[in-house]
Amino acid sequence: MATLLHIDSSVFPDEASSSRSVTAAFRKTWEEQHLDGTVIYRDLAANPIPHITADAWSAGYATPTQRTPEQSAAFAARETLIEELERADAVLIAAPMYNFSIPSTLKAWLDNVLLLGRTAGETPSAQGTPVVVVASRGGSYAPGTPRESYEFVQNYLQAVLEGTLALDLDFIVPELTHAPRNPSMSELIPRYEASRQRALEEATAKAKELAERVAA
Ligand SMILES: Cc1cc2nc3c(=O)[nH]c(=O)nc-3n(C[C@H](O)[C@H](O)[C@H](O)COP(=O)(O)O)c2cc1C
């Protein structure tokens, strides 16, 4: 039975969030293909996970018998998050752009799950697991745009998810989401609408493709 790890991180709820709309479309299709599957869901905006602490970090490099009681307690929460990643047959992450980078709640998740010698290093434990990232943003940072060099979501997540955790990474990028709200962007509304439609279609197509790949 297939397991999907689904992580949302937008501060906006439901349809008010572009990334949540797209992850919901992905998940709906995925669940239709895996009626008896499991979805592990984390809403990092509603239920933020604790930032990494010195005890939680150092416990990762000590054997269970070497750990102090404080390290053991701090590591327990990390262990849960790491196991969720390791159990997943596929991962779906919403990564809205906040000040050119990812939400701090998503960074806190990464700081917890990235553990050299286990999820990272020579043989990363989730190596090859497909991950789809929905990288929504209010503007456009596409190649050739004036703000291209301010893009630190895809660049960063590529380094961490692909380069470090060795996941099989794919992006969906709904862009220009501020066009309907910002009068100075009104001429970009058609491009926003096209991007949103494309993102929803990509979510459905990728969910189907991954559901088949995982079932095979
Ligand atoms: C705190 C914050 C910072 C943001 N910073 C940026 C930014 O640097 N660049 C940008 O294009 N949009 C920025 N936005 C707009 C979001 O990227 C946009 O609302 C996008 O749709 C977020 O995905 P969501 O709709 O799933 O929340 C920011 C939004 C918030 C709440």
XYZ file of N, CA and C and ligand atoms in Angstrom:
679
model
N 0.838 -1.196 0.000
C 0.000 0.000 0.000
C 0.876 1.250 0.000
N 0.542 2.182 -0.885
C 1.418 3.343 -1.074
C 1.208 4.406 -0.001
N 2.300 5.049 0.336
C 2.246 6.137 1.320
C 2.723 7.435 0.686
N 1.896 8.464 0.827
C 2.260 9.808 0.364
C 2.512 10.681 1.581
N 3.648 11.362 1.597
C 3.908 12.390 2.617
C 3.572 13.739 2.005
N 2.549 14.400 2.538
C 2.051 15.669 1.993
C 2.316 16.788 3.009
N 3.072 17.787 2.567
C 3.436 18.897 3.451
C 2.952 20.213 2.852
N 2.105 20.932 3.585
C 1.708 22.280 3.186
C 2.406 23.283 4.099
N 2.638 24.501 3.589
C 3.315 25.480 4.448
C 2.829 26.908 4.229
N 1.814 27.100 3.374
C 1.309 28.457 3.175
C 0.605 28.952 4.430
N 0.748 30.251 4.714
C 0.030 30.827 5.851
C -1.445 31.059 5.505
N -1.778 30.964 4.214
C -3.168 31.190 3.796
C -3.913 29.861 3.732
N -5.225 29.904 4.056
C -5.979 28.640 4.077
C -6.569 28.271 2.714
N -6.776 27.010 2.527
C -7.571 26.444 1.417
C -7.336 27.139 0.070
N -8.460 27.580 -0.572
C -8.338 28.138 -1.935
C -7.663 29.512 -1.939
N -7.539 30.154 -0.767
C -6.826 31.442 -0.719
C -5.336 31.231 -0.974
N -4.912 29.993 -0.911
C -3.503 29.669 -1.134
C -3.335 28.956 -2.470
N -2.451 29.498 -3.313
C -2.186 28.853 -4.609
C -1.548 27.489 -4.413
N -0.592 27.410 -3.504
C 0.097 26.121 -3.342
C -0.835 25.058 -2.763
N -1.698 25.457 -1.814
C -2.639 24.469 -1.239
C -3.615 23.980 -2.307
N -4.038 24.889 -3.213
C -4.960 24.471 -4.275
C -4.297 23.412 -5.158
N -3.023 23.623 -5.452
C -2.329 22.693 -6.355
C -1.992 21.383 -5.631
N -1.549 21.457 -4.373
C -1.279 20.193 -3.664
C -2.581 19.414 -3.459
N -3.700 20.134 -3.271
C -4.994 19.441 -3.105
C -5.371 18.701 -4.387
N -5.108 19.324 -5.541
C -5.410 18.663 -6.823
C -4.546 17.417 -6.993
N -3.277 17.532 -6.629
C -2.371 16.378 -6.703
C -2.880 15.268 -5.793
N -3.164 15.638 -4.571
C -3.563 14.629 -3.577
C -4.867 13.930 -3.959
N -5.818 14.700 -4.494
C -7.107 14.121 -4.891
C -6.868 13.021 -5.933
N -6.070 13.328 -6.936
C -5.798 12.326 -7.980
C -5.038 11.144 -7.403
N -4.058 11.443 -6.563
C -3.268 10.366 -5.941
C -4.179 9.421 -5.151
N -5.079 10.006 -4.359
C -5.954 9.179 -3.506
C -6.936 8.363 -4.340
N -7.343 8.911 -5.499
C -8.239 8.139 -6.375
C -7.537 6.882 -6.889
N -6.221 6.984 -7.054
C -5.452 5.825 -7.563
C -5.063 4.874 -6.430
N -5.030 5.375 -5.213
C -4.595 4.557 -4.061
C -5.662 4.610 -2.976
N -6.802 3.986 -3.267
C -7.941 4.093 -2.349
C -7.610 3.590 -0.948
N -6.756 2.568 -0.874
C -6.419 2.031 0.452
C -5.012 2.456 0.889
N -4.508 3.518 0.267
C -3.172 3.997 0.636
C -3.217 4.875 1.885
N -2.032 5.362 2.263
C -1.912 6.214 3.451
C -1.384 7.579 3.032
N -1.973 8.630 3.593
C -1.405 9.968 3.404
C -0.987 10.489 4.774
N 0.293 10.784 4.903
C 0.783 11.442 6.119
C 0.734 12.936 5.820
N -0.039 13.677 6.606
C -0.220 15.091 6.302
C 0.384 15.973 7.377
N 1.162 16.940 6.942
C 1.697 17.947 7.868
C 1.365 19.324 7.324
N 0.635 20.092 8.134
C 0.366 21.485 7.812
C 1.297 22.313 8.701
N 2.395 22.749 8.129
C 3.429 23.411 8.934
C 3.030 24.811 9.380
N 2.012 25.402 8.708
C 1.535 26.717 9.153
C 0.611 26.552 10.361
N -0.270 25.558 10.301
C -1.215 25.343 11.408
C -0.516 24.717 12.612
N 0.406 23.809 12.331
C 1.111 23.097 13.407
C 2.611 23.108 13.145
N 3.246 24.246 13.419
C 4.687 24.343 13.138
C 5.470 23.346 13.986
N 6.508 22.797 13.401
C 7.341 21.893 14.192
C 8.471 22.707 14.832
N 8.984 22.231 15.964
C 9.978 23.048 16.671
C 11.251 23.242 15.834
N 11.849 24.395 16.012
C 13.162 24.603 15.398
C 14.144 23.609 16.003
N 15.158 23.285 15.243
C 16.204 22.382 15.740
C 16.881 23.029 16.957
N 17.233 22.195 17.932
C 17.965 22.684 19.105
C 19.334 21.993 19.145
N 20.199 22.460 20.029
C 21.528 21.849 20.149
C 21.392 20.380 20.550
N 20.472 20.084 21.473
C 20.278 18.691 21.892
C 19.761 17.824 20.744
N 18.785 18.345 20.011
C 18.215 17.560 18.903
C 19.252 17.328 17.816
N 20.099 18.336 17.595
C 21.109 18.210 16.548
C 22.202 17.232 16.974
N 22.753 17.430 18.165
C 23.889 16.590 18.588
C 23.454 15.146 18.832
N 22.187 14.946 19.213
C 21.693 13.575 19.428
C 21.780 12.751 18.146
N 21.678 13.436 17.018
C 21.746 12.745 15.724
C 23.096 12.110 15.476
N 24.104 12.575 16.193
C 25.466 12.057 15.994
C 25.947 11.244 17.191
N 25.018 10.845 18.041
C 25.351 9.996 19.197
C 24.502 8.729 19.107
N 25.019 7.600 19.599
C 24.199 6.383 19.623
C 23.141 6.558 20.707
N 22.019 5.811 20.628
C 20.955 5.977 21.628
C 21.474 5.828 23.059
N 22.442 4.926 23.306
C 22.915 4.731 24.685
C 23.825 5.869 25.152
N 24.410 6.595 24.200
C 25.291 7.718 24.570
C 24.501 8.993 24.887
N 23.240 9.049 24.497
C 22.484 10.300 24.598
C 22.107 10.629 26.037
N 22.151 11.908 26.361
C 21.625 12.371 27.652
C 20.090 12.288 27.592
N 19.407 12.324 28.725
C 17.939 12.324 28.696
C 17.392 13.492 27.863
N 18.067 14.634 27.931
C 17.608 15.809 27.160
C 17.749 15.551 25.652
N 18.883 14.927 25.283
C 19.093 14.623 23.862
C 18.053 13.607 23.374
N 17.794 12.577 24.196
C 16.822 11.547 23.794
C 15.445 12.156 23.588
N 15.052 13.008 24.516
C 13.727 13.639 24.403
C 13.665 14.525 23.166
N 14.731 15.293 22.940
C 14.734 16.215 21.803
C 14.775 15.450 20.483
N 15.450 14.312 20.469
C 15.597 13.573 19.210
C 14.311 12.838 18.827
N 13.469 12.539 19.793
C 12.244 11.759 19.513
C 11.395 12.433 18.427
N 11.249 13.752 18.524
C 10.432 14.464 17.535
C 11.092 14.407 16.157
N 12.426 14.491 16.139
C 13.161 14.424 14.874
C 12.988 13.061 14.234
N 13.076 12.048 15.072
C 12.953 10.659 14.604
C 11.604 10.457 13.900
N 10.542 10.991 14.487
C 9.205 10.861 13.878
C 9.200 11.463 12.473
N 9.772 12.665 12.347
C 9.770 13.349 11.045
C 10.627 12.593 10.035
N 11.764 12.090 10.490
C 12.650 11.340 9.589
C 11.964 10.052 9.133
N 11.315 9.356 10.067
C 10.628 8.109 9.700
C 9.502 8.365 8.705
N 8.812 9.490 8.855
C 7.749 9.811 7.891
C 8.333 9.944 6.486
N 9.480 10.593 6.380
C 10.121 10.727 5.073
C 10.563 9.354 4.554
N 11.137 8.551 5.426
C 11.646 7.236 4.998
C 10.517 6.278 4.607
N 9.356 6.422 5.247
C 8.213 5.547 4.940
C 7.546 5.913 3.626
N 7.729 7.155 3.188
C 6.960 7.660 2.044
C 7.417 7.018 0.734
N 6.427 6.665 -0.106
C 6.726 6.232 -1.473
C 6.819 7.442 -2.384
N 6.183 8.525 -1.994
C 6.259 9.788 -2.742
C 6.037 10.927 -1.753
N 6.604 12.083 -2.103
C 6.519 13.253 -1.218
C 5.971 14.430 -2.035
N 5.079 15.189 -1.410
C 4.474 16.364 -2.033
C 4.695 17.542 -1.090
N 5.375 18.577 -1.559
C 5.719 19.701 -0.678
C 5.242 21.018 -1.293
N 4.524 21.808 -0.519
C 4.183 23.168 -0.940
C 5.254 24.105 -0.410
N 5.847 24.868 -1.323
C 6.922 25.789 -0.935
C 6.646 27.179 -1.511
N 5.678 27.912 -0.907
C 5.425 29.266 -1.392
C 6.652 30.147 -1.183
N 6.851 31.096 -2.085
C 8.015 31.986 -1.935
C 7.713 33.061 -0.903
N 8.526 33.127 0.143
C 8.445 34.184 1.144
C 9.782 34.915 1.163
N 9.746 36.169 0.762
C 10.975 36.963 0.711
C 12.102 36.212 0.011
N 11.757 35.752 -1.163
C 12.673 35.113 -2.132
C 13.090 33.698 -1.754
N 12.664 33.229 -0.592
C 13.096 31.901 -0.150
C 11.881 31.098 0.325
N 12.129 30.026 1.076
C 11.032 29.175 1.536
C 10.509 29.669 2.891
N 9.279 29.300 3.285
C 8.787 29.672 4.619
C 9.694 29.084 5.703
N 9.847 29.825 6.784
C 10.725 29.358 7.864
C 10.229 28.046 8.469
N 8.920 27.810 8.387
C 8.375 26.543 8.917
C 8.877 25.350 8.101
N 9.007 25.566 6.809
C 9.516 24.478 5.951
C 11.012 24.282 6.189
N 11.720 25.382 6.434
C 13.151 25.280 6.752
C 13.340 24.491 8.050
N 12.441 24.733 9.027
C 12.539 24.003 10.301
C 12.348 22.502 10.066
N 11.433 22.149 9.170
C 11.235 20.727 8.835
C 12.519 20.146 8.233
N 13.106 20.886 7.300
C 14.337 20.400 6.657
C 15.465 20.253 7.680
N 15.602 21.223 8.581
C 16.669 21.146 9.594
C 16.505 19.898 10.470
N 15.256 19.493 10.666
C 15.004 18.301 11.483
C 15.272 17.005 10.726
N 14.880 16.939 9.463
C 14.993 15.653 8.751
C 16.379 15.433 8.142
N 17.130 16.511 7.929
C 18.436 16.329 7.299
C 19.451 15.850 8.339
N 19.849 14.615 8.228
C 20.774 14.025 9.207
C 21.878 13.275 8.470
N 23.076 13.828 8.548
C 24.233 13.223 7.880
C 24.449 11.808 8.432
N 24.664 10.865 7.533
C 24.837 9.468 7.971
C 23.528 8.701 7.969
N 22.430 9.392 7.754
C 21.132 8.698 7.662
C 20.352 9.195 6.428
N 19.719 10.356 6.531
C 18.977 10.846 5.354
C 19.913 11.518 4.336
N 21.102 11.882 4.781
C 22.092 12.514 3.903
C 23.427 11.791 4.070
N 24.306 11.975 3.091
C 25.616 11.315 3.165
C 25.786 10.337 2.017
N 26.552 9.254 2.258
C 26.892 8.344 1.150
C 25.684 7.566 0.625
N 24.830 7.095 1.552
C 23.649 6.337 1.115
C 22.394 6.907 1.801
N 21.894 8.008 1.276
C 20.732 8.665 1.893
C 19.539 7.699 1.953
N 18.898 7.653 3.127
C 17.880 6.619 3.370
C 16.628 6.767 2.505
N 16.349 7.955 2.009
C 15.165 8.124 1.152
C 15.572 8.316 -0.314
N 16.786 7.895 -0.623
C 17.329 8.083 -1.981
C 16.336 7.586 -3.042
N 16.123 8.402 -4.059
C 15.286 7.987 -5.183
C 13.793 8.198 -4.989
N 13.363 8.545 -3.787
C 11.925 8.792 -3.567
C 11.505 10.021 -4.380
N 10.435 9.879 -5.167
C 10.002 11.057 -5.930
C 9.425 12.143 -5.026
N 9.770 13.387 -5.307
C 9.217 14.527 -4.560
C 8.752 15.576 -5.559
N 7.509 16.021 -5.397
C 6.965 17.102 -6.221
C 6.836 18.321 -5.333
N 7.465 19.428 -5.753
C 7.418 20.677 -4.989
C 6.563 21.696 -5.741
N 5.571 22.241 -5.041
C 4.737 23.292 -5.624
C 5.296 24.629 -5.150
N 6.018 25.304 -6.058
C 6.748 26.528 -5.699
C 5.970 27.748 -6.189
N 4.929 28.122 -5.444
C 4.087 29.264 -5.829
C 4.797 30.571 -5.485
N 4.504 31.587 -6.255
C 5.100 32.903 -5.979
C 4.248 34.013 -6.575
N 4.304 35.187 -5.888
C 3.494 36.322 -6.303
C 3.953 36.942 -7.607
N 5.260 36.899 -7.867
C 5.816 37.453 -9.098
C 6.281 36.364 -10.030
N 7.242 36.727 -10.896
C 7.848 35.719 -11.762
C 9.363 35.844 -11.669
N 10.011 34.717 -11.533
C 11.482 34.665 -11.429
C 12.023 33.727 -12.504
N 11.216 33.590 -13.553
C 11.563 32.662 -14.636
C 12.825 33.156 -15.352
N 13.551 32.250 -16.021
C 14.734 32.667 -16.772
C 14.412 33.820 -17.717
N 15.256 34.851 -17.679
C 15.061 36.002 -18.566
C 14.271 37.133 -17.930
N 13.641 36.898 -16.758
C 12.892 37.975 -16.092
C 13.870 38.822 -15.265
N 13.488 40.092 -14.958
C 14.417 40.972 -14.220
C 14.825 40.409 -12.859
N 13.934 39.638 -12.202
C 14.220 39.138 -10.854
C 14.731 37.687 -10.846
N 15.196 37.224 -11.960
C 15.661 35.833 -12.050
C 16.685 35.486 -10.958
N 17.601 36.421 -10.690
C 18.682 36.117 -9.741
C 18.215 36.164 -8.277
N 16.941 36.566 -8.041
C 16.405 36.583 -6.669
C 15.707 35.272 -6.322
N 15.798 34.286 -7.176
C 15.073 33.028 -6.983
C 15.903 32.119 -6.066
N 15.460 31.980 -4.810
C 16.195 31.126 -3.871
C 15.316 29.998 -3.338
N 14.226 29.716 -4.037
C 13.370 28.593 -3.635
C 13.802 27.342 -4.397
N 13.729 27.421 -5.714
C 14.080 26.248 -6.513
C 15.570 25.930 -6.390
N 16.409 26.991 -6.439
C 17.859 26.772 -6.295
C 18.169 26.056 -4.993
N 17.575 26.566 -3.920
C 17.853 26.016 -2.591
C 17.310 24.598 -2.455
N 16.050 24.409 -2.858
C 15.453 23.079 -2.676
C 16.113 22.041 -3.572
N 16.636 22.477 -4.697
C 17.375 21.538 -5.542
C 18.625 21.052 -4.809
N 19.323 21.997 -4.145
C 20.535 21.624 -3.401
C 20.204 20.684 -2.244
N 19.086 20.936 -1.570
C 18.772 20.153 -0.366
C 18.055 18.845 -0.711
N 16.984 18.948 -1.493
C 16.162 17.749 -1.738
C 16.842 16.796 -2.712
N 17.444 17.360 -3.757
C 18.085 16.512 -4.770
C 19.552 16.278 -4.424
N 20.281 17.369 -4.175
C 21.724 17.259 -3.959
C 22.105 16.632 -2.629
N 21.248 16.700 -1.631
C 21.612 16.222 -0.298
C 20.779 15.016 0.141
N 19.457 15.103 0.022
C 18.609 13.957 0.416
C 18.485 12.944 -0.722
N 18.974 13.315 -1.911
C 18.982 12.420 -3.084
C 17.584 11.993 -3.521
N 16.610 12.875 -3.330
C 15.252 12.591 -3.789
C 15.173 12.872 -5.297
N 14.148 12.316 -5.907
C 13.937 12.501 -7.345
C 12.976 13.686 -7.509
N 13.523 14.846 -7.824
C 12.813 16.129 -7.664
C 12.122 16.631 -8.931
N 10.924 17.137 -8.730
C 10.168 17.755 -9.816
C 9.467 19.001 -9.263
N 9.410 20.075 -10.044
C 8.753 21.302 -9.588
C 7.482 21.588 -10.379
N 6.503 22.170 -9.701
C 5.358 22.814 -10.355
C 5.402 24.259 -9.870
N 5.333 25.228 -10.801
C 5.557 26.635 -10.409
C 4.374 27.535 -10.802
N 3.375 27.660 -9.931
C 2.327 28.654 -10.186
C 2.879 30.047 -9.863
N 2.957 30.902 -10.883
C 3.604 32.206 -10.662
C 2.627 33.344 -10.918
N 3.085 34.555 -10.565
C 2.302 35.793 -10.766
C 0.980 35.758 -10.001
N 0.959 35.084 -8.865
C -0.296 34.928 -8.117
C -0.796 36.249 -7.543
N 0.064 37.266 -7.498
C -0.368 38.580 -6.998
C -1.034 39.440 -8.068
N -1.006 38.974 -9.311
C -1.545 39.793 -10.403
C -2.993 40.224 -10.169
N -3.883 39.329 -9.706
C -5.280 39.779 -9.533
C -5.444 40.777 -8.387
N -4.484 40.840 -7.463
C -4.629 41.705 -6.283
C -3.864 43.014 -6.410
N -2.871 43.039 -7.274
C -1.989 44.203 -7.370
C -2.275 44.960 -8.673
N -2.875 46.166 -8.566
C -3.260 46.901 -9.782
C -2.088 47.112 -10.747
N -0.866 47.241 -10.225
C 0.264 47.463 -11.128
C 0.616 46.202 -11.935
N -0.014 45.078 -11.585
C 0.262 43.831 -12.307
C -0.937 43.396 -13.159
N -1.908 44.302 -13.345
C -3.177 43.870 -13.957
C -2.976 43.291 -15.368
N -1.985 43.812 -16.090
C -1.802 43.282 -17.457
C -1.234 41.849 -17.449
N -0.796 41.418 -16.248
C -0.231 40.061 -16.140
C -1.280 39.015 -15.746
N -2.528 39.460 -15.565
C -3.576 38.525 -15.122
C -3.731 37.326 -16.078
N -3.754 37.544 -17.394
C -3.869 36.365 -18.281
C -2.714 35.368 -18.089
N -1.509 35.889 -17.852
C -0.365 34.971 -17.632
C -0.498 34.245 -16.295
N -1.023 34.951 -15.306
C -1.283 34.303 -14.012
C -2.304 33.170 -14.183
N -3.392 33.472 -14.908
C -4.450 32.465 -15.076
C -3.930 31.247 -15.832
N -3.113 31.503 -16.849
C -2.547 30.382 -17.621
C -1.618 29.549 -16.739
N -0.842 30.239 -15.906
C 0.102 29.538 -15.017
C -0.654 28.683 -14.004
N -1.735 29.226 -13.475
C -2.538 28.489 -12.489
C -3.158 27.242 -13.117
N -3.714 27.429 -14.333
C -4.338 26.302 -15.033
C -3.291 25.223 -15.326
N -2.122 25.671 -15.790
C -1.047 24.714 -16.122
C -0.609 23.961 -14.860
N -0.499 24.686 -13.755
C -0.058 24.051 -12.498
C -1.061 22.983 -12.048
N -2.357 23.290 -12.173
C -3.377 22.311 -11.765
C -3.331 21.080 -12.672
N -3.133 21.332 -13.952
C -3.052 20.188 -14.893
C -1.798 19.357 -14.623
N -0.694 20.043 -14.370
C 0.552 19.313 -14.068
C 0.405 18.486 -12.805
N -0.287 19.045 -11.814
C -0.472 18.326 -10.544
C -1.232 17.025 -10.787
N -2.290 17.101 -11.576
C -3.087 15.907 -11.864
C -2.252 14.893 -12.650
N -1.547 15.385 -13.665
C -0.752 14.478 -14.506
C 0.380 13.821 -13.703
N 1.055 14.609 -12.885
C 2.183 14.050 -12.107
C 1.680 13.075 -11.052
N 0.533 13.378 -10.463
C -0.026 12.468 -9.451
C -0.352 11.120 -10.084
N -0.939 11.148 -11.262
C -1.280 9.896 -11.977
C -0.018 9.119 -12.301
N 0.950 9.848 -12.860
C 2.207 9.218 -13.284
C 2.923 8.584 -12.078
N 2.979 9.321 -10.981
C 3.675 8.793 -9.798
C 2.902 7.648 -9.156
N 1.571 7.769 -9.151
C 0.753 6.699 -8.572
C 0.993 5.403 -9.343
N 1.112 5.509 -10.670
C 1.371 4.310 -11.479
C 2.778 3.796 -11.226
N 3.747 4.725 -11.135
C 5.143 4.315 -10.931
C 5.311 3.594 -9.588
N 4.660 4.141 -8.567
C 4.788 3.571 -7.231
C 4.085 2.210 -7.141
N 2.964 2.081 -7.868
C 2.213 0.819 -7.832
C 2.928 -0.269 -8.613
N 3.748 0.129 -9.600
C 4.369 -0.855 -10.505
C 5.396 -1.736 -9.779
C 5.618 36.758 4.059
C 5.450 36.758 2.569
C 6.521 37.060 1.756
C 6.398 37.021 0.370
N 7.477 37.268 -0.407
C 7.379 37.148 -1.753
C 8.525 37.327 -2.595
O 9.635 37.543 -2.153
N 8.357 37.191 -3.919
C 7.145 36.910 -4.489
O 7.071 36.788 -5.710
N 6.046 36.740 -3.725
C 6.141 36.843 -2.382
N 5.043 36.645 -1.583
C 3.778 36.279 -2.237
C 3.592 34.772 -2.250
O 4.699 34.121 -2.847
C 2.330 34.450 -3.021
O 1.234 34.926 -2.218
C 2.161 32.982 -3.320
O 0.895 32.800 -3.914
C 2.341 32.169 -2.060
O 1.778 30.876 -2.174
P 0.398 30.595 -1.438
O -0.657 31.314 -2.264
O 0.260 29.128 -1.464
O 0.461 31.153 -0.051
C 5.141 36.696 -0.199
C 4.045 36.392 0.622
C 4.198 36.420 2.000
C 3.017 36.053 2.863
